[in-house]
Amino acid sequence: MKPIREPEERAMFRDMVVKVLESQVQPHYDAWDEEGIVPRELWRTFGEAGMLCVDVPEAYGGVGVPFDYSIVVGAELARMGFGALATNVMVHSDIVAPYLTNIASEEQKQHWLPKLVSGEAVGAIAMTEPGAGSDLQAMRTSAKPDGDGGYIINGSKTFITNGQHADMVIVAAKTDPSAGARGISLFLVDTSLPGFSRGRNLDKIGQHCGDTSELFFEDLRVPASALLGEEGKGFVYLMTELPRERLVIGALGCAAARGALDLTIAYADERELFGQKLKQLQNTRFRIAEMETDYRVNQAFINECIEQYSAGELDAATASMAKYSATEMQCRVADGCLQLFGGYGYTTEYPISRAFTDARVQRIYGGTSEVMKEVIARSLLGK
Ligand SMILES: Cc1cc2nc3c(=O)[nH]c(=O)nc-3n(C[C@H](O)[C@H](O)[C@H](O)COP(=O)(O)OP(=O)(O)OC[C@H]3O[C@@H](n4cnc5c(N)ncnc54)[C@H](O)[C@@H]3O)c2cc1C
């Protein structure tokens, strides 16, 4: 379902995105899910169609349209049931690119942004480590001075979205292990450098063609020009950029719920049992009414947060509410919809099963629901 009163130009952009996904993604998606990865060329296809990093300013190759156009791309991927791709594209366009737009030097912007826009380069961001997920400050990856103004990075990361395809990874590392959060810095790591290696693409219970990898850094030398922003300010930058990431995850959650509801409404009209249609049973009617309401209320809040973000006014606690509420709703709706499909819903032949398994991680990455509640509570009650 299209948003009520969508501006005409954005509606045209949405139609274009849907057409590209119908022709370039839909026919192949099952095969990609089987293979466990999408082809690298798909990034070029999206770049040529003008679907990557669309809010990057024109000076750096982007279209320079407002943020809500970028949401359209991820949301249509999620609504159409391509949850893994939605995650991959969101990380590239809505997480990695903004770090460059907002923090990078002119030289770094000129070097990376046009490539991210065209799909020539795929972007990733590596914060999580085997021993440091929610507790990011426990990270052990280190970046030590190399004596020439550059750094030597050692360590490993895990669960990194776009890890297999990434040409550039924003790596969070400790430049001063004794300084806690103030000892973390960010680096734009070119993955062609010696000392960088990728582990396997991780097997997951959902988002099967999603690119999610371990990364390793072994005496990886980066020049001084790889430092993003100022040394020791990495944690501040992460905290500044997280609201957008959380809002986008929430927006994808709403879009995926919309897709699941559409599938279920259609199925309820087809399936017959006890001499009547599934949609005529009161339980079906009530469940769909409940889930549609749940979706609509969350979508309204997401729309408000998109407006706040666009005005530069979205705070961390409100973004956490958006992620927490919308992803919990997505999982409730995916589960409720699957139930209405009966046994067929449990088979991979029916796309509702993918909506269910793809949804689960949304409550985990980008900060778990529990961490979101902690952020919200802190804003109200203090520490
Ligand atoms: C598919 C996928 C893609 C990902 N992509 C990326 C990526 O691109 N880049 C990246 O850096 N990371 C990525 N991640 C990592 C993700 O952000 C982490 O998995 C997440 O932050 C949780 O960390 P953890 O897995 O170490 O769990 P832990 O932090 O070990 O959490 C374990 C449990 O403790 C709970 N918990 C944690 N803190 C608190 C608290 N204060 N109070 C109460 N309970 C708490 C958690 O909610 C959870 O239930 C990805 C993960 C997945 C699965």
Short mmCIF file of C-alpha atoms and ligand atoms in Angstrom, two decimals:
data_model
loop_
_atom_site.label_atom_id
_atom_site.label_comp_id
_atom_site.label_asym_id
_atom_site.label_seq_id
_atom_site.Cartn_x
_atom_site.Cartn_y
_atom_site.Cartn_z
CA MET A 1 0.00 0.00 0.00
CA LYS A 2 1.36 3.38 -0.96
CA PRO A 3 1.48 6.06 1.73
CA ILE A 4 -1.52 8.33 1.92
CA ARG A 5 -0.87 11.62 0.06
CA GLU A 6 2.57 10.72 -1.24
CA PRO A 7 4.13 13.64 -3.16
CA GLU A 8 3.90 12.99 -6.91
CA GLU A 9 7.64 13.01 -7.58
CA ARG A 10 8.36 10.55 -4.81
CA ALA A 11 5.52 8.32 -6.04
CA MET A 12 7.16 8.32 -9.49
CA PHE A 13 10.50 7.40 -7.92
CA ARG A 14 8.78 4.56 -6.00
CA ASP A 15 7.21 3.25 -9.25
CA MET A 16 10.65 3.27 -10.87
CA VAL A 17 12.18 1.34 -7.94
CA VAL A 18 9.37 -1.24 -8.04
CA LYS A 19 9.84 -1.74 -11.80
CA VAL A 20 13.59 -2.33 -11.37
CA LEU A 21 12.96 -4.80 -8.55
CA GLU A 22 10.28 -6.63 -10.54
CA SER A 23 12.57 -7.07 -13.53
CA GLN A 24 16.04 -7.38 -11.96
CA VAL A 25 15.41 -9.03 -8.59
CA GLN A 26 12.12 -10.93 -8.44
CA PRO A 27 12.93 -13.54 -11.13
CA HIS A 28 16.24 -14.44 -9.47
CA TYR A 29 15.68 -14.00 -5.75
CA ASP A 30 14.87 -17.65 -4.91
CA ALA A 31 18.06 -18.78 -6.66
CA TRP A 32 20.13 -16.16 -4.81
CA ASP A 33 18.62 -17.25 -1.51
CA GLU A 34 19.66 -20.84 -2.38
CA GLU A 35 23.16 -19.72 -3.28
CA GLY A 36 23.40 -17.62 -0.11
CA ILE A 37 24.56 -14.43 -1.84
CA VAL A 38 23.45 -11.96 -4.52
CA PRO A 39 25.69 -11.36 -7.57
CA ARG A 40 28.15 -8.48 -7.22
CA GLU A 41 26.84 -7.00 -10.53
CA LEU A 42 23.50 -6.26 -8.85
CA TRP A 43 25.13 -3.30 -7.10
CA ARG A 44 26.04 -1.87 -10.50
CA THR A 45 22.49 -2.44 -11.72
CA PHE A 46 21.10 -0.54 -8.74
CA GLY A 47 23.71 2.18 -9.20
CA GLU A 48 22.85 2.63 -12.88
CA ALA A 49 19.15 2.80 -12.00
CA GLY A 50 19.92 5.65 -9.57
CA MET A 51 18.84 3.67 -6.50
CA LEU A 52 21.97 3.86 -4.31
CA CYS A 53 22.80 6.64 -1.84
CA VAL A 54 20.20 8.87 -3.47
CA ASP A 55 20.47 11.65 -0.89
CA VAL A 56 24.21 12.12 -1.49
CA PRO A 57 24.75 15.66 -2.87
CA GLU A 58 25.15 16.03 -6.63
CA ALA A 59 28.72 17.29 -6.16
CA TYR A 60 29.66 13.73 -5.19
CA GLY A 61 27.68 11.93 -7.88
CA GLY A 62 24.41 11.56 -5.99
CA VAL A 63 20.95 12.74 -6.98
CA GLY A 64 20.76 14.99 -3.95
CA VAL A 65 17.10 14.20 -3.23
CA PRO A 66 15.75 14.27 0.35
CA PHE A 67 16.31 11.41 2.82
CA ASP A 68 12.76 10.06 2.44
CA TYR A 69 13.63 8.98 -1.13
CA SER A 70 16.37 6.76 0.25
CA ILE A 71 13.84 5.15 2.60
CA VAL A 72 11.69 4.33 -0.45
CA VAL A 73 14.41 2.04 -1.87
CA GLY A 74 14.86 0.01 1.32
CA ALA A 75 11.15 -0.04 2.05
CA GLU A 76 10.21 -1.39 -1.39
CA LEU A 77 12.87 -4.09 -1.10
CA ALA A 78 11.44 -5.05 2.31
CA ARG A 79 7.79 -4.83 1.22
CA MET A 80 8.41 -7.03 -1.80
CA GLY A 81 9.95 -9.70 0.43
CA PHE A 82 13.65 -9.15 -0.32
CA GLY A 83 14.63 -8.67 3.32
CA ALA A 84 18.28 -9.64 2.91
CA LEU A 85 18.80 -7.18 0.08
CA ALA A 86 16.96 -4.48 2.02
CA THR A 87 19.49 -4.92 4.84
CA ASN A 88 22.47 -4.91 2.48
CA VAL A 89 21.34 -1.80 0.60
CA MET A 90 20.37 0.01 3.81
CA VAL A 91 23.83 -0.48 5.26
CA HIS A 92 25.44 0.81 2.07
CA SER A 93 23.14 3.78 1.38
CA ASP A 94 21.74 4.76 4.76
CA ILE A 95 24.56 3.94 7.13
CA VAL A 96 27.91 3.99 5.35
CA ALA A 97 27.27 6.90 2.95
CA PRO A 98 26.06 9.31 5.69
CA TYR A 99 29.30 8.80 7.66
CA LEU A 100 31.14 10.09 4.60
CA THR A 101 28.71 12.90 3.85
CA ASN A 102 28.68 14.09 7.46
CA ILE A 103 32.21 13.44 8.73
CA ALA A 104 34.70 12.77 5.90
CA SER A 105 37.25 15.22 4.49
CA GLU A 106 36.71 16.67 1.03
CA GLU A 107 39.34 14.31 -0.38
CA GLN A 108 37.70 11.25 1.23
CA LYS A 109 34.29 12.30 -0.08
CA GLN A 110 35.61 12.78 -3.62
CA HIS A 111 37.36 9.42 -3.47
CA TRP A 112 34.53 7.20 -2.11
CA LEU A 113 31.12 8.79 -2.55
CA PRO A 114 30.84 8.67 -6.38
CA LYS A 115 31.87 5.01 -6.28
CA LEU A 116 29.26 4.18 -3.63
CA VAL A 117 26.59 5.97 -5.67
CA SER A 118 27.44 4.08 -8.88
CA GLY A 119 27.86 0.68 -7.21
CA GLU A 120 31.50 0.55 -8.28
CA ALA A 121 32.29 0.24 -4.57
CA VAL A 122 30.21 -1.53 -1.93
CA GLY A 123 30.34 -0.13 1.60
CA ALA A 124 30.25 -1.83 5.01
CA ILE A 125 30.66 -0.77 8.63
CA ALA A 126 32.48 -2.96 11.14
CA MET A 127 31.81 -2.33 14.81
CA THR A 128 30.84 -5.75 16.23
CA GLU A 129 33.45 -8.25 17.40
CA PRO A 130 33.07 -11.75 18.82
CA GLY A 131 33.45 -10.29 22.33
CA ALA A 132 31.89 -6.87 21.70
CA GLY A 133 28.32 -6.52 20.39
CA SER A 134 25.99 -4.49 22.60
CA ASP A 135 29.05 -3.69 24.70
CA LEU A 136 30.89 -1.87 21.91
CA GLN A 137 33.44 -0.31 24.21
CA ALA A 138 34.85 -3.80 24.84
CA MET A 139 36.18 -3.93 21.28
CA ARG A 140 39.78 -5.14 20.95
CA THR A 141 40.67 -4.29 17.37
CA SER A 142 43.59 -1.89 17.62
CA ALA A 143 45.07 0.81 15.38
CA LYS A 144 48.62 1.77 16.33
CA PRO A 145 50.77 4.50 14.78
CA ASP A 146 53.04 3.10 12.02
CA GLY A 147 55.66 5.85 12.52
CA ASP A 148 54.85 7.46 9.12
CA GLY A 149 51.64 9.17 10.17
CA GLY A 150 49.55 6.12 9.25
CA TYR A 151 48.22 3.24 11.36
CA ILE A 152 48.58 -0.54 11.66
CA ILE A 153 45.28 -2.29 12.34
CA ASN A 154 45.02 -5.70 14.01
CA GLY A 155 41.92 -7.60 15.09
CA SER A 156 38.72 -9.12 13.78
CA LYS A 157 35.06 -8.26 13.36
CA THR A 158 31.99 -10.43 12.96
CA PHE A 159 28.42 -10.21 11.57
CA ILE A 160 29.51 -7.54 9.09
CA THR A 161 26.82 -6.80 6.53
CA ASN A 162 28.26 -6.58 2.98
CA GLY A 163 31.49 -8.16 4.25
CA GLN A 164 31.87 -10.40 1.19
CA HIS A 165 31.35 -7.68 -1.40
CA ALA A 166 32.73 -4.66 0.44
CA ASP A 167 35.37 -2.52 -1.27
CA MET A 168 35.46 -0.10 1.63
CA VAL A 169 34.79 -0.84 5.29
CA ILE A 170 34.43 1.74 8.04
CA VAL A 171 36.38 0.00 10.80
CA ALA A 172 36.04 1.00 14.45
CA ALA A 173 39.31 0.40 16.31
CA LYS A 174 41.01 1.42 19.52
CA THR A 175 43.71 4.04 19.04
CA ASP A 176 44.06 4.41 22.82
CA PRO A 177 43.03 1.23 24.70
CA SER A 178 43.33 3.00 28.06
CA ALA A 179 40.88 5.79 27.19
CA GLY A 180 37.57 3.80 27.06
CA ALA A 181 35.04 5.27 24.65
CA ARG A 182 37.39 8.22 23.98
CA GLY A 183 40.01 5.80 22.65
CA ILE A 184 37.93 4.62 19.67
CA SER A 185 38.58 5.92 16.13
CA LEU A 186 37.07 5.17 12.73
CA PHE A 187 39.00 4.27 9.56
CA LEU A 188 37.98 4.05 5.92
CA VAL A 189 39.65 0.78 5.02
CA ASP A 190 40.23 -0.08 1.37
CA THR A 191 39.70 -3.85 1.24
CA SER A 192 42.31 -4.31 -1.50
CA LEU A 193 45.07 -3.52 1.04
CA PRO A 194 47.35 -6.34 2.20
CA GLY A 195 46.42 -7.58 5.66
CA PHE A 196 42.67 -7.47 5.03
CA SER A 197 40.82 -10.78 4.67
CA ARG A 198 37.25 -12.03 4.76
CA GLY A 199 35.89 -15.10 6.50
CA ARG A 200 32.99 -17.07 5.12
CA ASN A 201 29.52 -15.71 4.56
CA LEU A 202 27.67 -16.71 7.73
CA ASP A 203 24.78 -19.22 7.60
CA LYS A 204 21.68 -17.63 9.06
CA ILE A 205 18.12 -18.79 9.86
CA GLY A 206 16.76 -16.07 7.58
CA GLN A 207 17.97 -13.41 5.12
CA HIS A 208 19.72 -16.28 3.33
CA CYS A 209 21.21 -14.29 0.45
CA GLY A 210 22.28 -11.59 2.88
CA ASP A 211 25.99 -10.84 2.85
CA THR A 212 27.11 -11.18 6.52
CA SER A 213 30.76 -11.96 7.24
CA GLU A 214 33.67 -12.15 9.58
CA LEU A 215 36.53 -9.80 8.70
CA PHE A 216 40.19 -10.06 9.72
CA PHE A 217 42.92 -7.41 9.93
CA GLU A 218 46.48 -8.60 10.23
CA ASP A 219 49.11 -5.87 10.34
CA LEU A 220 46.89 -3.93 7.95
CA ARG A 221 48.65 -0.64 7.16
CA VAL A 222 46.44 2.32 6.35
CA PRO A 223 47.64 5.83 5.50
CA ALA A 224 46.83 8.85 7.69
CA SER A 225 44.22 9.80 5.07
CA ALA A 226 42.17 6.71 6.08
CA LEU A 227 41.29 8.22 9.48
CA LEU A 228 37.65 9.35 9.42
CA GLY A 229 37.19 12.60 11.32
CA GLU A 230 39.36 13.05 14.38
CA GLU A 231 41.29 10.44 16.33
CA GLY A 232 39.46 9.39 19.52
CA LYS A 233 36.07 10.67 18.34
CA GLY A 234 34.89 7.36 16.85
CA PHE A 235 32.39 6.60 19.61
CA VAL A 236 30.84 10.06 19.36
CA TYR A 237 30.47 9.62 15.58
CA LEU A 238 28.85 6.18 16.06
CA MET A 239 26.36 7.62 18.55
CA THR A 240 25.60 10.54 16.21
CA GLU A 241 24.92 8.32 13.21
CA LEU A 242 22.99 5.54 15.00
CA PRO A 243 19.59 7.35 15.01
CA ARG A 244 19.41 7.21 11.21
CA GLU A 245 20.35 3.51 11.20
CA ARG A 246 17.69 2.75 13.80
CA LEU A 247 15.01 4.76 12.05
CA VAL A 248 15.71 3.03 8.74
CA ILE A 249 15.56 -0.43 10.36
CA GLY A 250 12.17 0.57 11.78
CA ALA A 251 11.00 1.82 8.38
CA LEU A 252 12.04 -1.49 6.77
CA GLY A 253 10.16 -3.31 9.54
CA CYS A 254 6.95 -1.44 8.70
CA ALA A 255 7.38 -2.05 4.97
CA ALA A 256 8.00 -5.76 5.51
CA ALA A 257 4.87 -5.97 7.69
CA ARG A 258 2.90 -4.27 4.90
CA GLY A 259 4.15 -6.91 2.45
CA ALA A 260 3.25 -9.76 4.82
CA LEU A 261 -0.24 -8.35 5.36
CA ASP A 262 -0.84 -7.99 1.62
CA LEU A 263 0.16 -11.63 1.06
CA THR A 264 -2.14 -12.75 3.87
CA ILE A 265 -5.15 -10.70 2.79
CA ALA A 266 -4.85 -12.25 -0.69
CA TYR A 267 -4.49 -15.77 0.73
CA ALA A 268 -7.50 -15.34 3.03
CA ASP A 269 -9.56 -14.62 -0.08
CA GLU A 270 -8.30 -17.74 -1.89
CA ARG A 271 -8.18 -20.47 0.74
CA GLU A 272 -11.43 -22.35 1.33
CA LEU A 273 -12.26 -24.44 4.37
CA PHE A 274 -15.51 -25.62 5.94
CA GLY A 275 -17.29 -24.53 2.77
CA GLN A 276 -16.28 -20.91 3.08
CA LYS A 277 -13.35 -18.63 2.50
CA LEU A 278 -10.68 -18.24 5.16
CA LYS A 279 -11.48 -14.54 5.27
CA GLN A 280 -15.03 -15.26 6.40
CA LEU A 281 -13.94 -16.83 9.70
CA GLN A 282 -14.26 -14.32 12.50
CA ASN A 283 -10.79 -15.11 13.85
CA THR A 284 -9.25 -14.28 10.47
CA ARG A 285 -11.16 -11.01 10.29
CA PHE A 286 -10.18 -9.98 13.80
CA ARG A 287 -6.54 -10.98 13.42
CA ILE A 288 -6.18 -9.07 10.16
CA ALA A 289 -7.94 -6.05 11.68
CA GLU A 290 -5.61 -6.17 14.68
CA MET A 291 -2.45 -6.57 12.61
CA GLU A 292 -3.40 -3.86 10.10
CA THR A 293 -4.01 -1.47 13.01
CA ASP A 294 -0.69 -2.45 14.61
CA TYR A 295 1.07 -1.76 11.31
CA ARG A 296 -0.70 1.58 10.70
CA VAL A 297 0.04 2.96 14.16
CA ASN A 298 3.73 2.09 13.77
CA GLN A 299 3.91 3.47 10.23
CA ALA A 300 2.46 6.78 11.45
CA PHE A 301 5.19 7.01 14.09
CA ILE A 302 7.89 6.12 11.55
CA ASN A 303 6.56 8.85 9.22
CA GLU A 304 6.80 11.35 12.07
CA CYS A 305 10.38 10.25 12.80
CA ILE A 306 11.30 10.60 9.11
CA GLU A 307 10.06 14.20 9.27
CA GLN A 308 12.04 14.79 12.46
CA TYR A 309 15.21 13.32 10.97
CA SER A 310 14.79 15.38 7.80
CA ALA A 311 14.52 18.51 9.96
CA GLY A 312 17.66 17.49 11.89
CA GLU A 313 15.61 16.95 15.04
CA LEU A 314 15.50 13.19 15.62
CA ASP A 315 17.02 12.35 19.01
CA ALA A 316 18.56 9.02 20.02
CA ALA A 317 15.72 7.96 22.33
CA THR A 318 12.99 8.63 19.76
CA ALA A 319 14.95 6.74 17.06
CA SER A 320 15.29 3.85 19.51
CA MET A 321 11.51 3.89 20.07
CA ALA A 322 11.02 3.74 16.30
CA LYS A 323 13.30 0.72 15.91
CA TYR A 324 12.02 -1.06 18.99
CA SER A 325 8.34 -0.61 18.29
CA ALA A 326 8.37 -1.21 14.52
CA THR A 327 10.58 -4.31 14.59
CA GLU A 328 8.63 -5.91 17.44
CA MET A 329 5.46 -5.16 15.43
CA GLN A 330 7.06 -6.67 12.30
CA CYS A 331 7.74 -9.93 14.15
CA ARG A 332 4.22 -10.02 15.66
CA VAL A 333 2.69 -9.46 12.24
CA ALA A 334 4.94 -11.97 10.45
CA ASP A 335 4.04 -14.60 13.05
CA GLY A 336 0.32 -13.82 12.97
CA CYS A 337 0.23 -13.84 9.17
CA LEU A 338 2.10 -17.15 8.96
CA GLN A 339 -0.44 -18.69 11.35
CA LEU A 340 -3.25 -17.82 8.94
CA PHE A 341 -1.49 -19.76 6.18
CA GLY A 342 -1.60 -22.95 8.29
CA GLY A 343 0.90 -25.64 7.25
CA TYR A 344 1.60 -23.92 3.94
CA GLY A 345 3.04 -21.00 5.85
CA TYR A 346 5.69 -23.28 7.26
CA THR A 347 6.89 -24.35 3.80
CA THR A 348 9.51 -22.35 1.96
CA GLU A 349 7.28 -22.47 -1.13
CA TYR A 350 5.14 -19.71 0.37
CA PRO A 351 6.83 -16.30 0.69
CA ILE A 352 5.19 -15.70 4.06
CA SER A 353 7.71 -18.16 5.53
CA ARG A 354 10.54 -15.92 4.33
CA ALA A 355 8.82 -12.84 5.81
CA PHE A 356 8.84 -14.71 9.14
CA THR A 357 12.48 -15.83 9.13
CA ASP A 358 13.81 -12.58 7.62
CA ALA A 359 12.06 -10.55 10.31
CA ARG A 360 13.73 -12.09 13.34
CA VAL A 361 17.09 -10.37 13.07
CA GLN A 362 15.50 -6.93 12.93
CA ARG A 363 15.11 -7.06 16.74
CA ILE A 364 18.81 -7.84 17.12
CA TYR A 365 21.03 -5.83 14.75
CA GLY A 366 21.48 -2.09 14.96
CA GLY A 367 21.05 -2.47 18.74
CA THR A 368 18.83 -5.15 20.30
CA SER A 369 15.31 -4.40 21.58
CA GLU A 370 16.72 -4.62 25.11
CA VAL A 371 19.41 -2.03 24.32
CA MET A 372 16.72 0.19 22.73
CA LYS A 373 14.69 0.02 25.94
CA GLU A 374 17.78 0.92 27.95
CA VAL A 375 18.40 4.00 25.73
CA ILE A 376 14.76 5.07 26.04
CA ALA A 377 14.72 4.53 29.82
CA ARG A 378 17.95 6.47 30.25
CA SER A 379 16.40 9.49 28.49
CA LEU A 380 13.51 9.41 30.96
CA LEU A 381 15.05 8.18 34.18
CA GLY A 382 18.77 8.88 33.85
CA LYS A 383 21.35 6.19 34.54
C1 LIG B 1 22.51 -10.42 10.18
C2 LIG B 1 23.32 -9.48 11.03
C3 LIG B 1 23.89 -8.36 10.47
C4 LIG B 1 24.70 -7.51 11.24
N1 LIG B 1 25.35 -6.45 10.65
C5 LIG B 1 26.26 -5.75 11.34
C6 LIG B 1 27.09 -4.78 10.70
O1 LIG B 1 26.97 -4.52 9.49
N2 LIG B 1 28.05 -4.16 11.44
C7 LIG B 1 28.22 -4.41 12.77
O2 LIG B 1 29.12 -3.82 13.37
N3 LIG B 1 27.44 -5.31 13.41
C8 LIG B 1 26.47 -6.00 12.74
N4 LIG B 1 25.70 -6.95 13.37
C9 LIG B 1 25.90 -7.19 14.79
C10 LIG B 1 24.76 -6.75 15.69
O3 LIG B 1 24.67 -5.35 15.72
C11 LIG B 1 24.94 -7.40 17.05
O4 LIG B 1 24.67 -8.78 16.88
C12 LIG B 1 24.04 -6.80 18.12
O5 LIG B 1 24.43 -5.47 18.41
C13 LIG B 1 24.05 -7.62 19.41
O6 LIG B 1 25.34 -7.92 19.83
P1 LIG B 1 25.72 -9.44 20.21
O7 LIG B 1 25.29 -10.30 19.05
O8 LIG B 1 27.13 -9.48 20.60
O9 LIG B 1 24.79 -9.82 21.43
P2 LIG B 1 25.12 -9.48 22.96
O10 LIG B 1 25.53 -8.06 23.06
O11 LIG B 1 26.01 -10.53 23.50
O12 LIG B 1 23.67 -9.64 23.61
C14 LIG B 1 23.20 -10.85 24.27
C15 LIG B 1 21.88 -10.55 24.96
O13 LIG B 1 22.10 -9.57 25.98
C16 LIG B 1 21.14 -8.54 25.86
N5 LIG B 1 21.68 -7.27 26.36
C17 LIG B 1 22.74 -6.59 25.90
N6 LIG B 1 22.92 -5.44 26.58
C18 LIG B 1 21.93 -5.41 27.50
C19 LIG B 1 21.56 -4.49 28.51
N7 LIG B 1 22.25 -3.35 28.71
N8 LIG B 1 20.50 -4.78 29.31
C20 LIG B 1 19.81 -5.92 29.11
N9 LIG B 1 20.09 -6.82 28.16
C21 LIG B 1 21.15 -6.57 27.37
C22 LIG B 1 20.88 -8.47 24.37
O14 LIG B 1 19.67 -7.80 24.09
C23 LIG B 1 20.83 -9.95 24.01
O15 LIG B 1 19.55 -10.44 24.28
C24 LIG B 1 24.86 -7.79 12.62
C25 LIG B 1 24.23 -8.89 13.20
C26 LIG B 1 23.48 -9.76 12.44
C27 LIG B 1 22.88 -10.96 13.08
#
